[in-house]
mmCIF file of C-alpha atoms in Angstrom:
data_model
loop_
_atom_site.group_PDB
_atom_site.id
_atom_site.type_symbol
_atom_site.label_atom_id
_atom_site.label_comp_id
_atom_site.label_asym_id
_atom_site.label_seq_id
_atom_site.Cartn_x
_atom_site.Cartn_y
_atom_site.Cartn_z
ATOM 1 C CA UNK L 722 -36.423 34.635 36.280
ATOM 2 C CA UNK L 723 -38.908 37.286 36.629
ATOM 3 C CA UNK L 724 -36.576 40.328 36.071
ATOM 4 C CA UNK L 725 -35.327 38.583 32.980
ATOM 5 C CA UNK L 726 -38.866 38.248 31.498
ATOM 6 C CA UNK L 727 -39.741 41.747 32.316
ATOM 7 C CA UNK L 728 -36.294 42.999 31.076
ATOM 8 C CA UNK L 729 -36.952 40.792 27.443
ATOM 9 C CA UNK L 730 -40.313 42.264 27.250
ATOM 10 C CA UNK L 731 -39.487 45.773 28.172
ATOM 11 C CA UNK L 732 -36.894 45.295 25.014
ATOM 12 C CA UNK L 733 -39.044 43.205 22.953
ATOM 13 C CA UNK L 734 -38.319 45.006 19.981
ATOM 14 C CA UNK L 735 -34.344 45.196 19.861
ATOM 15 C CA UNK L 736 -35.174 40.636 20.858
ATOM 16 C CA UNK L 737 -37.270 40.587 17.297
ATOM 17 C CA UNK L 738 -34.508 42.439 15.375
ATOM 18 C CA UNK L 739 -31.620 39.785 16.917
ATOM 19 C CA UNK L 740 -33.954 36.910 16.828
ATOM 20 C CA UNK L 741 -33.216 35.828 13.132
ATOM 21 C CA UNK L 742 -29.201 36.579 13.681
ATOM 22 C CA UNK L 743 -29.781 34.076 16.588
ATOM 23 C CA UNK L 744 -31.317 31.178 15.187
ATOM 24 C CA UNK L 745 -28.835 31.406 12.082
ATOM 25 C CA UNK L 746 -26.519 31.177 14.491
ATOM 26 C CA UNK L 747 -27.576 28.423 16.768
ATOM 27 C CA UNK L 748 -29.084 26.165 14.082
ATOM 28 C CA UNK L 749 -25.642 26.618 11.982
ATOM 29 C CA UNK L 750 -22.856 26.650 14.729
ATOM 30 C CA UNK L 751 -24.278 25.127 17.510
ATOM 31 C CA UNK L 752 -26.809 22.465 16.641
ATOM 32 C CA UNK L 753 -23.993 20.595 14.188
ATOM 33 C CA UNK L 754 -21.507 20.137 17.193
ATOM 34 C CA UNK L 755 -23.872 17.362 18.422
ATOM 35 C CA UNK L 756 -21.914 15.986 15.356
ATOM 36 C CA UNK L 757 -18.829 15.686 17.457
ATOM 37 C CA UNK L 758 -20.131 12.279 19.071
ATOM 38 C CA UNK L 759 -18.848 10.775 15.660
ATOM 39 C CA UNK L 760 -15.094 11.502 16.787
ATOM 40 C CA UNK L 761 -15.689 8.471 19.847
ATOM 41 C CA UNK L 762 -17.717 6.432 16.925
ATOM 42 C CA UNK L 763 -17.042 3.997 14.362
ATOM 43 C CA UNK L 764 -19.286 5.295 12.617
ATOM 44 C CA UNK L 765 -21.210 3.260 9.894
ATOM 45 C CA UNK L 766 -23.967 4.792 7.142
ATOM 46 C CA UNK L 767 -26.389 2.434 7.344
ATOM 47 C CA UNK L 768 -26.965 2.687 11.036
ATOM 48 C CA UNK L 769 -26.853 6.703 11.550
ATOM 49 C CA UNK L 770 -24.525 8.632 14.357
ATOM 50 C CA UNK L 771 -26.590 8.087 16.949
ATOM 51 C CA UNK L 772 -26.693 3.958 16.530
ATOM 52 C CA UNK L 773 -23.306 3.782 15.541
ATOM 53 C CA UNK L 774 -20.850 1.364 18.160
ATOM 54 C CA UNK L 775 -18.947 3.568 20.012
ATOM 55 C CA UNK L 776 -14.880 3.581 19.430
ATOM 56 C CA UNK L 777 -12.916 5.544 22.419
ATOM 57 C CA UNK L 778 -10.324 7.075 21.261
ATOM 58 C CA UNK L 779 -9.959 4.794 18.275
ATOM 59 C CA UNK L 780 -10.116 7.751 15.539
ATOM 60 C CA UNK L 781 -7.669 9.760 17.832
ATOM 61 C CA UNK L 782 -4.942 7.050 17.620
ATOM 62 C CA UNK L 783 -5.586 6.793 13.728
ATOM 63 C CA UNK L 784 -4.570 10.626 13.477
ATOM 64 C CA UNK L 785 -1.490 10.161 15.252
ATOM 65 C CA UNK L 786 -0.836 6.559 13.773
ATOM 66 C CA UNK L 787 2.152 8.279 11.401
ATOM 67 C CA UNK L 788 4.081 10.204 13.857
ATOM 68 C CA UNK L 789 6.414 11.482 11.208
ATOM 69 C CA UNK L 790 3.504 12.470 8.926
ATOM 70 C CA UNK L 791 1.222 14.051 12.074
ATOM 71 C CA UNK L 792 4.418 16.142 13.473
ATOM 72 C CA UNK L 793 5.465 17.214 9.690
ATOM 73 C CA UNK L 794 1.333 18.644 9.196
ATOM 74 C CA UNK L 795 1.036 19.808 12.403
ATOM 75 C CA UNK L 796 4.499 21.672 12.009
ATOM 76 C CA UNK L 797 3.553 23.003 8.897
ATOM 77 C CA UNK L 798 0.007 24.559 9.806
ATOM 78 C CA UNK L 799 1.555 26.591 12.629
ATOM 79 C CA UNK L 800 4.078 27.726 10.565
ATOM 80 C CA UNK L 801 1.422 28.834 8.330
ATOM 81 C CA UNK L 802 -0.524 30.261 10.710
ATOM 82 C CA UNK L 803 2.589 32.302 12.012
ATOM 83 C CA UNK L 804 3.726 33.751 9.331
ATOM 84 C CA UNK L 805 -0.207 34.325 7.724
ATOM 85 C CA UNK L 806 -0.769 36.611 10.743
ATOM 86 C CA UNK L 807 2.333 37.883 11.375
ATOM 87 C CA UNK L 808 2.984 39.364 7.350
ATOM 88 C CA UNK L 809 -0.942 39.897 6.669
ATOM 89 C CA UNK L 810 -1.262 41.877 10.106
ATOM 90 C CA UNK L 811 1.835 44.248 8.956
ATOM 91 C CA UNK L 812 0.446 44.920 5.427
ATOM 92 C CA UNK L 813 -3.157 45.297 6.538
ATOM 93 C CA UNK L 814 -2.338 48.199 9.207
ATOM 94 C CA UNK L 815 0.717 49.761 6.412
ATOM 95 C CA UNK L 816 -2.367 49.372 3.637
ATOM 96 C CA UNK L 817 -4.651 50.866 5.392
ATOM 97 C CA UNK L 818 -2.880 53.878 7.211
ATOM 98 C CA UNK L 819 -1.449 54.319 3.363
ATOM 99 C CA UNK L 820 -4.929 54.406 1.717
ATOM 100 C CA UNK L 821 -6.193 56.723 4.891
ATOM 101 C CA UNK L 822 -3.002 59.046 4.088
ATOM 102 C CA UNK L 823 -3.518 59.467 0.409
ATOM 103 C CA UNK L 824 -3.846 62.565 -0.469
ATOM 104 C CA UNK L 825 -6.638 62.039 -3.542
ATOM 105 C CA UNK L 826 -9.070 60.459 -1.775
ATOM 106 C CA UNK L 827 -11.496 59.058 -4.823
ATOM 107 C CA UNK L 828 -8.596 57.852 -6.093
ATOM 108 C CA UNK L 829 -7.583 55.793 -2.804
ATOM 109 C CA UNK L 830 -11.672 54.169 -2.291
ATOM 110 C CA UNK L 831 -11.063 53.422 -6.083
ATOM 111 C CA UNK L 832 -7.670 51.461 -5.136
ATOM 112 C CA UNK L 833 -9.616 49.859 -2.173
ATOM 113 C CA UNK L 834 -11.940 48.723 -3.737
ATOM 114 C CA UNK L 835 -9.876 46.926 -6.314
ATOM 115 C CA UNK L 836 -7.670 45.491 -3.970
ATOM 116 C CA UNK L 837 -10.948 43.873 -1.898
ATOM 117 C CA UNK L 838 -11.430 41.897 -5.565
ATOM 118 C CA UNK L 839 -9.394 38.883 -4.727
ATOM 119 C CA UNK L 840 -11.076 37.727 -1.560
ATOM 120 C CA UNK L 841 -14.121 36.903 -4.149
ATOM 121 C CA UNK L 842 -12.074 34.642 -6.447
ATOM 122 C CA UNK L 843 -12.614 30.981 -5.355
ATOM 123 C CA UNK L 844 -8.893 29.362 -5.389
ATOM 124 C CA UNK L 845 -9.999 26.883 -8.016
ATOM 125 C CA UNK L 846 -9.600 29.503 -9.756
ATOM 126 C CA UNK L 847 -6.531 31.016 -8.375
ATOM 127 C CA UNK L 848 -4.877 28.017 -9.044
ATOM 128 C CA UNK L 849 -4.799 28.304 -12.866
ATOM 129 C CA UNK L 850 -3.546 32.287 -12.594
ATOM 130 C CA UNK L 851 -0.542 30.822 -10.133
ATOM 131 C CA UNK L 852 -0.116 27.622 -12.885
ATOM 132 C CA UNK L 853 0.285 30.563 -15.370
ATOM 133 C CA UNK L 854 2.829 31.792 -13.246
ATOM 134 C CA UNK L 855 5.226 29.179 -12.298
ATOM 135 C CA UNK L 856 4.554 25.948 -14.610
ATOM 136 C CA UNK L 857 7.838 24.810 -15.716
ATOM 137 C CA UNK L 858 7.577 24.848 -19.978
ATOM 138 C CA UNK L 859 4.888 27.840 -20.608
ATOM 139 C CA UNK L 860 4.963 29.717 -17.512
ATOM 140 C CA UNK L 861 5.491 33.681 -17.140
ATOM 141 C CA UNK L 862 8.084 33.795 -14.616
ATOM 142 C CA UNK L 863 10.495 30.765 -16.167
ATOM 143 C CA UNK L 864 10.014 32.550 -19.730
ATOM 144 C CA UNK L 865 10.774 35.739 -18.779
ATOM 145 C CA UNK L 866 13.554 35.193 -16.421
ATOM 146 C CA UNK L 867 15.566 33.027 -18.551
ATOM 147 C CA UNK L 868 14.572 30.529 -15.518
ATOM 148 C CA UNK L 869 13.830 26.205 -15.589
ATOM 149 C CA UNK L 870 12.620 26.288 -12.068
ATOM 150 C CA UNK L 871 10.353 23.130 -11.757
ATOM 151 C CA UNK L 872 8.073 24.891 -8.691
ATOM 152 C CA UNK L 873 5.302 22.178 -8.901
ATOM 153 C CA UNK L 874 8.152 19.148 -7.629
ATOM 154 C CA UNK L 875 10.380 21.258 -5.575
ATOM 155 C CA UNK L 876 8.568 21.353 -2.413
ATOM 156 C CA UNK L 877 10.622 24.563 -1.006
ATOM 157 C CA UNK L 878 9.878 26.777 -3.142
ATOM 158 C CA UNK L 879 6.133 27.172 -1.773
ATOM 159 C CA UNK L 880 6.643 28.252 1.902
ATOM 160 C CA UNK L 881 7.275 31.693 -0.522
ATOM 161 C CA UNK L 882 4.496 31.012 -3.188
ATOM 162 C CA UNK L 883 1.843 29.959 -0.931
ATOM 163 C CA UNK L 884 2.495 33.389 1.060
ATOM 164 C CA UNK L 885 2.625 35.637 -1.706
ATOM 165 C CA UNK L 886 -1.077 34.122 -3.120
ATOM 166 C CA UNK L 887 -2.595 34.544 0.713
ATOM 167 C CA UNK L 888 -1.298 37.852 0.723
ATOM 168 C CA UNK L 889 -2.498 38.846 -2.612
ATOM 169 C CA UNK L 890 -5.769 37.111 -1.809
ATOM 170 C CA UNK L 891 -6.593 38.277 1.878
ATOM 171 C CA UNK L 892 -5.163 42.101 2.380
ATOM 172 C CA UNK L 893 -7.095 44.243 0.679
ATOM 173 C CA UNK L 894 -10.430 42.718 2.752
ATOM 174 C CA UNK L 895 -8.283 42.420 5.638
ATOM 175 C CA UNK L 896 -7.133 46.233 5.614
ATOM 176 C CA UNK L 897 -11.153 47.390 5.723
ATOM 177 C CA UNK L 898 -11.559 46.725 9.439
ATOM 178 C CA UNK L 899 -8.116 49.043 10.350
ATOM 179 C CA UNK L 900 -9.227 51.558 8.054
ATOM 180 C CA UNK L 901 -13.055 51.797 10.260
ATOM 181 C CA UNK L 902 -10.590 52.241 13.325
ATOM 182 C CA UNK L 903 -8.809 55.497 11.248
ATOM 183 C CA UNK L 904 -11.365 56.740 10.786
ATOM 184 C CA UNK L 905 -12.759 57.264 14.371
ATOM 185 C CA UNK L 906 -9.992 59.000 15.205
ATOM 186 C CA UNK L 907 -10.121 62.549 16.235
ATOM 187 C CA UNK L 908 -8.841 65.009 13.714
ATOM 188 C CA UNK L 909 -8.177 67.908 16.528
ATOM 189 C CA UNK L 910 -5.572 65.203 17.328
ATOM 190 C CA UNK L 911 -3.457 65.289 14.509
ATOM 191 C CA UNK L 912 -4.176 69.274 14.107
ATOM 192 C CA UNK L 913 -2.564 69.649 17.523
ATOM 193 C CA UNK L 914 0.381 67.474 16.573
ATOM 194 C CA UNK L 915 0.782 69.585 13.688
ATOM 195 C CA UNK L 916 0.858 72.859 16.086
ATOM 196 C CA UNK L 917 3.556 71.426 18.554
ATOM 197 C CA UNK L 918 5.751 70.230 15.045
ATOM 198 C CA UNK L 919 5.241 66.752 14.159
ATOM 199 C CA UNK L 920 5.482 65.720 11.080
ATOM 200 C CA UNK L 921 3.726 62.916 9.140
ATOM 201 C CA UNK L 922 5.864 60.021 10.166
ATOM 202 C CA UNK L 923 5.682 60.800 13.994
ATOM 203 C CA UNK L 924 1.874 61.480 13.389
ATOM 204 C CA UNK L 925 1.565 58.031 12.329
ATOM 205 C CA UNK L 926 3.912 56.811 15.289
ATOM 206 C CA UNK L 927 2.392 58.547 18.121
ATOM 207 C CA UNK L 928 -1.616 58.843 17.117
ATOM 208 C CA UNK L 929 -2.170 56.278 14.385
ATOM 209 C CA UNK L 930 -0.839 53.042 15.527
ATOM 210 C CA UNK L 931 -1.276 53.627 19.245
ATOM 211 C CA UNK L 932 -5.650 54.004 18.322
ATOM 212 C CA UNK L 933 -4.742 50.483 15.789
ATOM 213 C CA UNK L 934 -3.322 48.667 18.931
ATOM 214 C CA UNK L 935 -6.931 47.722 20.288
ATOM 215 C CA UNK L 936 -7.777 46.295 17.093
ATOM 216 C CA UNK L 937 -5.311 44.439 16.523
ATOM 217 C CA UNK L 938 -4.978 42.970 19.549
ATOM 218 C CA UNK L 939 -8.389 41.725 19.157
ATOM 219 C CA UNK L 940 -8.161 40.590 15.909
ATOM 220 C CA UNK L 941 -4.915 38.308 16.898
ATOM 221 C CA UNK L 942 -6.791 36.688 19.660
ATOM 222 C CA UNK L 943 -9.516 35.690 17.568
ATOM 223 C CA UNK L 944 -7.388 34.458 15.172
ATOM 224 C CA UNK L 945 -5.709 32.203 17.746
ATOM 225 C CA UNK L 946 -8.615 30.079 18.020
ATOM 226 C CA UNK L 947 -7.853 28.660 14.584
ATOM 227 C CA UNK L 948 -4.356 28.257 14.802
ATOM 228 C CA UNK L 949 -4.943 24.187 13.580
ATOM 229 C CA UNK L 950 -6.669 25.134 10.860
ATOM 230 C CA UNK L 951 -5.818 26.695 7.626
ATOM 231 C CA UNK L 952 -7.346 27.376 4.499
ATOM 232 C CA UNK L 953 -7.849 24.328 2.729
ATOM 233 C CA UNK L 954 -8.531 25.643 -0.802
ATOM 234 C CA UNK L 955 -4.861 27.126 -0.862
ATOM 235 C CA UNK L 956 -3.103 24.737 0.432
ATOM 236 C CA UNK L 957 -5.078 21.227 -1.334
ATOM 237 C CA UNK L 958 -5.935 23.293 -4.755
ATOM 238 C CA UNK L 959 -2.993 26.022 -5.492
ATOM 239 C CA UNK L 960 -0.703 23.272 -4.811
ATOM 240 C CA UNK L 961 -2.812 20.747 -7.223
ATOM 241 C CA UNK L 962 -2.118 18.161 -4.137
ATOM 242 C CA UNK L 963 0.907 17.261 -5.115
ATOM 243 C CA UNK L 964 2.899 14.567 -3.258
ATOM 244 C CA UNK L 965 5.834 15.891 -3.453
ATOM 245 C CA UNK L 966 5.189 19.266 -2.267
ATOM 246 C CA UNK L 967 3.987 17.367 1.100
ATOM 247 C CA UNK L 968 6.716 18.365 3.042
ATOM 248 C CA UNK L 969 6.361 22.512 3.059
ATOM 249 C CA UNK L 970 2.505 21.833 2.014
ATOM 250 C CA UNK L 971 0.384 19.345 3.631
ATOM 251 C CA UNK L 972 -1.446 21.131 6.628
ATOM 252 C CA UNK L 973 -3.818 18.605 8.967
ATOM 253 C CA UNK L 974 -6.780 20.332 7.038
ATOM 254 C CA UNK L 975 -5.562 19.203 3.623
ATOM 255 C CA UNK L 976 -4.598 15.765 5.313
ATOM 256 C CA UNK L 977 -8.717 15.321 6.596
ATOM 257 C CA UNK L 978 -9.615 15.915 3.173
ATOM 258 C CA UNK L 979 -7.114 13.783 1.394
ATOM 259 C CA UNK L 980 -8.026 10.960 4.252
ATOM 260 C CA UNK L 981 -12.103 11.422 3.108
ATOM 261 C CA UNK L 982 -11.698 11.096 -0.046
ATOM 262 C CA UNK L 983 -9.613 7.656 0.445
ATOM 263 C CA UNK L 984 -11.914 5.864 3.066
ATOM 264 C CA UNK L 985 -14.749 8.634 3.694
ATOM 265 C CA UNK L 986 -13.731 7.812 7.288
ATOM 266 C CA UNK L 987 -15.947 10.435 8.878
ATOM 267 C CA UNK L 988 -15.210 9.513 12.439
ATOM 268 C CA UNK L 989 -11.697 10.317 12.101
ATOM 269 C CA UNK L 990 -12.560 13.556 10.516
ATOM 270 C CA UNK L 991 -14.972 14.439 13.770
ATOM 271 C CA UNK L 992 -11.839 13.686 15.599
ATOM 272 C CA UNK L 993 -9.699 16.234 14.113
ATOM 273 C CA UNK L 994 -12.173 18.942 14.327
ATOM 274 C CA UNK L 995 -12.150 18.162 17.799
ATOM 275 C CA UNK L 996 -8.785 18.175 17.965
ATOM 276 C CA UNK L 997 -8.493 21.479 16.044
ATOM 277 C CA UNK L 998 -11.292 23.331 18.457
ATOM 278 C CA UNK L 999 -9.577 22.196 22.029
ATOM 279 C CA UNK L 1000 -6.425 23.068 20.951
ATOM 280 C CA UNK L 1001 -7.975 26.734 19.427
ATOM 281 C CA UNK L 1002 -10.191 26.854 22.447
ATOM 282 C CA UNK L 1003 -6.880 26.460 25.075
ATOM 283 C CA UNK L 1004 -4.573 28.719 23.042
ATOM 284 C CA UNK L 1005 -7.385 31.804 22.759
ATOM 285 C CA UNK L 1006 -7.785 31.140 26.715
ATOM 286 C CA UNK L 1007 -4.129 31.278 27.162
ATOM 287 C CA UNK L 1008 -4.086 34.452 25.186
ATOM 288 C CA UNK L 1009 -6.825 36.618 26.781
ATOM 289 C CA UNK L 1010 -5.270 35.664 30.054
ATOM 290 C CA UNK L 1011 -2.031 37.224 28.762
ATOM 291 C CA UNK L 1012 -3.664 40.215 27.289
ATOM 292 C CA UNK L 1013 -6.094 40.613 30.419
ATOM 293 C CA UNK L 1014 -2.610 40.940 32.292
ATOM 294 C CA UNK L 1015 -0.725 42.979 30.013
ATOM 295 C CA UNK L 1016 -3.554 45.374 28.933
ATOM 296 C CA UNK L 1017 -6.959 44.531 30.644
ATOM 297 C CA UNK L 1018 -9.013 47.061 28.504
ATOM 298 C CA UNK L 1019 -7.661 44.909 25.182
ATOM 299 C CA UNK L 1020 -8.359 41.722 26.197
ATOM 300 C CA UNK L 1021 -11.982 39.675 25.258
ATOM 301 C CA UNK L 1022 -13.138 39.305 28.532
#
């Protein structure tokens, strides 16, 4: 206890600089899991979460009351999830070795920085600009296709449409932390490719992706810890909630919210937050150990 005093003092200034990053981060994503008490709570307004009767594993059974309807969301967000990170992973790394390997450079930050545009649009309003799009009397792609596709009752139709509008949304951020890997790499490494005869395409083969691989690898494990959750503004708002789209749409998130607003049973939504973080937590543990296996240096610890 001693050394760790000294050692905090000795380094008292780079403790002052983290200290604010700290508290944001303990007050904001530590403090509210004390929250998670609710999930084994019936838990009433009046009385508070800390004076509210205790429940078990009531709010648990009331999330897998509908077996059909549980299986079908939970089905639905890891199909999500799979095909989110699978597609947006590809088109991050070919967008950013593309924008790294343009020749006129201004022109490629100016293309970056368009494409980083769409991550700022909230989806309520992304919503109306993909109603423009596929609403069945007035919209662009049944007018100018000849088409009567009714997308907003035909539920699989959106597997495709929900994909294109995370894709369009999420890949031009996405691609920023790939191209900060490009651009640590050596340039006396390509030059000596070059020398011994290899062109662009085995460049990209041999130097580029192999110096991606780290960060990629990363980036996947961290994005197995939400593999239950999903992005509930595209999947409750793009698809205006519609009933009939349930079946290719509903994720668990957009089944919480949907569950709030008809009984504002907060327990129950404790419950699947809890649900959501073991299952993250076990998967991302599962992962590393994989990785740690496979590739030591890539893994997260």
């Amino acid at each position: 206890m001693k050394g760790f005093f000294q050692n905090t003092w000795k380094h008292r200034a780079h403790v002052i600089m983290a200290l604010p990053v700290f508290l944001i981060l303990f007050f904001i994503m530590y403090v509210p899991m004390a929250g998670l008490v609710m999930a084994f709570k019936n838990y009433d307004f009046s009385k508070g979460i800390w004076a509210s009767p205790w429940n078990g594993i009531e709010n648990f059974k009331f999330l897998i009351a509908s077996k059909s309807t549980f299986l079908s969301m939970t089905k639905n967000t890891i199909m999500y999830y799979i095909i989110f990170t699978a597609v947006g992973t590809f088109l991050n790394v070919v967008l950013a070795i593309a924008i790294d390997q343009f020749v006129f450079k201004k022109v490629a930050k100016t293309m970056q920085t368009i494409m980083i545009i769409p991550v700022f649009i909230s989806y309520a309003a992304v919503q109306f600009i993909v109603y423009a799009f596929i609403s069945t009397d007035t919209g662009i792609l049944n007018n100018t296709l000849g088409m009567s596709a009714r997308f907003y009752s035909t539920a699989s139709y959106w597997p495709l449409i929900l994909t294109i509008v995370k894709m369009w949304n999420s890949v031009g951020y996405g691609s920023v932390l790939y191209m900060s890997v490009l651009a640590g790499i050596d340039t006396e490494l390509y030059e000596a490719a070059q020398i011994d005869g290899a062109n662009k395409w085995k460049q990209i083969w041999h130097i580029t992706l192999p110096s991606l691989i780290p960060m990629i690898t990363v980036m996947l494990l961290l994005s197995v810890g939400n593999v239950m959750r999903s992005d509930t503004g595209l999947f409750y708002q793009v698809t205006r909630n519609s009933g009939t789209l349930y079946s290719t749409t509903q994720v668990i998130d957009s089944y919480v919210l949907n569950a709030i607003f008809k009984n504002s049973n907060f327990g129950f939504t404790a419950a699947t937050s809890f649900f959501q973080s073991i299952v993250g937590l076990l998967l991302m543990l599962f992962a590393n150990g994989m990785v740690r296996k496979i590739a030591p240096e890539n893994a997260l610890f």
